[in-house]
Amino acid sequence: MKSLEELQKIKERALQRRKLSGEGSRARVVVAMGTCGIAAGARDTMTAILSELESRSITDVVVTQTGCIGLCEFEPIVQIQVGESDMVTYGKIDVGRVPELIDGHVVGGVPVAKWQVRK
Amino acid sequence: MTVFRDLSQHILDIAENSVTASATLLHIDIDENPVDDQLSIAIGDDGRGMDADMLRHIADPWVTTRTTRKVGLGIPFLKQTAEMCGGTFEITSALGQGTTTRATLQLSHIDRPPLGDLNGTLLCIIVGNPMIDLVYQHKVADRTFVLDTREFREILGPEVSLSDPEVFAFVRGTIGEGLASIGSEALP
């Protein structure tokens, strides 16, 4: 059974990592989680993003969620902001598109133009 | 009008209303009761709440506080699903007092959607809303699983976020073990 002592150790490792690399947050990923998004599969998209970051041991990306942003026909919608650059909005990001999106924009730093939608 | 595959999508959707209402603490209670053949779901928050007029119209699909889209659908969806499955639906709220949404469904009803990916729903709520704490209680017959993210945050402090991959994996594992330990029908 998982215990809070285990979480304490995880915290110490996370702080140690940060001290070694001096890392701030590299990028912010936002998943739209309105009724429209959830119906289109946003929950699976979000857990896939978290798993993708986990499998690549990427620890300096903040993942949050937001409500409906008024582009319901393009759900599931994911927004990515790398560093101080502009936030990019992507449409129809199902689980299958997550690895390429993370690889291209978060890891590579280059927006994935083919899935970009304009607000 | 079944846009959601499982009940945990409904739960995530109702919880989103709490996020919009600026809640800081969310309570989710689930009770799978085979003796009474009933599944109960309650989602309560300490958000800004609704006045009597809004509350009267809340289950009407044409009501929303949102400005990006004109139709609010989440609450009517859950109401319809509950009533279609021999159950009940109720919202209690007052301005400044938060909102609680309760649904019951007949556990064995042929049309009842499964609880489904409850772990995914809880992870989205916990990781996606760093400003909100969740107290989760899930009962199956005489066994109960309780999770309180305030305990996690107390250990993690302000420096380490719940979306840190190792922390995320810990939370996912905790939920999975918890759901399995009480014998929930939900996917661990």
Coordinates of C-alpha atoms in Angstrom, one line a residue, chain B residues 30-40 107 137-145 181-185:
Chain B
I30 CA -19.6 7.7 -4.1
D31 CA -21.5 4.8 -2.6
E32 CA -22.0 1.5 -4.5
N33 CA -24.6 -0.2 -2.4
P34 CA -25.6 -3.6 -3.7
V35 CA -28.0 -4.2 -0.8
D36 CA -30.2 -1.3 -1.7
D37 CA -29.3 -1.7 -5.4
Q38 CA -28.3 1.9 -5.5
L39 CA -25.4 3.9 -6.7
S40 CA -25.1 7.4 -5.2
L107 CA -27.1 0.0 -9.6
Q137 CA -14.8 9.1 -0.2
H138 CA -15.8 5.9 -1.9
K139 CA -17.9 3.2 -0.3
V140 CA -18.6 -0.3 -1.6
A141 CA -20.8 -2.3 0.7
D142 CA -18.9 -2.1 4.1
R143 CA -15.6 -1.0 2.7
T144 CA -14.5 2.6 2.3
F145 CA -11.6 4.3 0.5
S181 CA -9.1 -2.6 -2.2
I182 CA -12.8 -1.8 -1.8
G183 CA -13.8 -3.9 -4.8
S184 CA -15.2 -1.0 -6.8
E185 CA -16.6 -1.7 -10.3

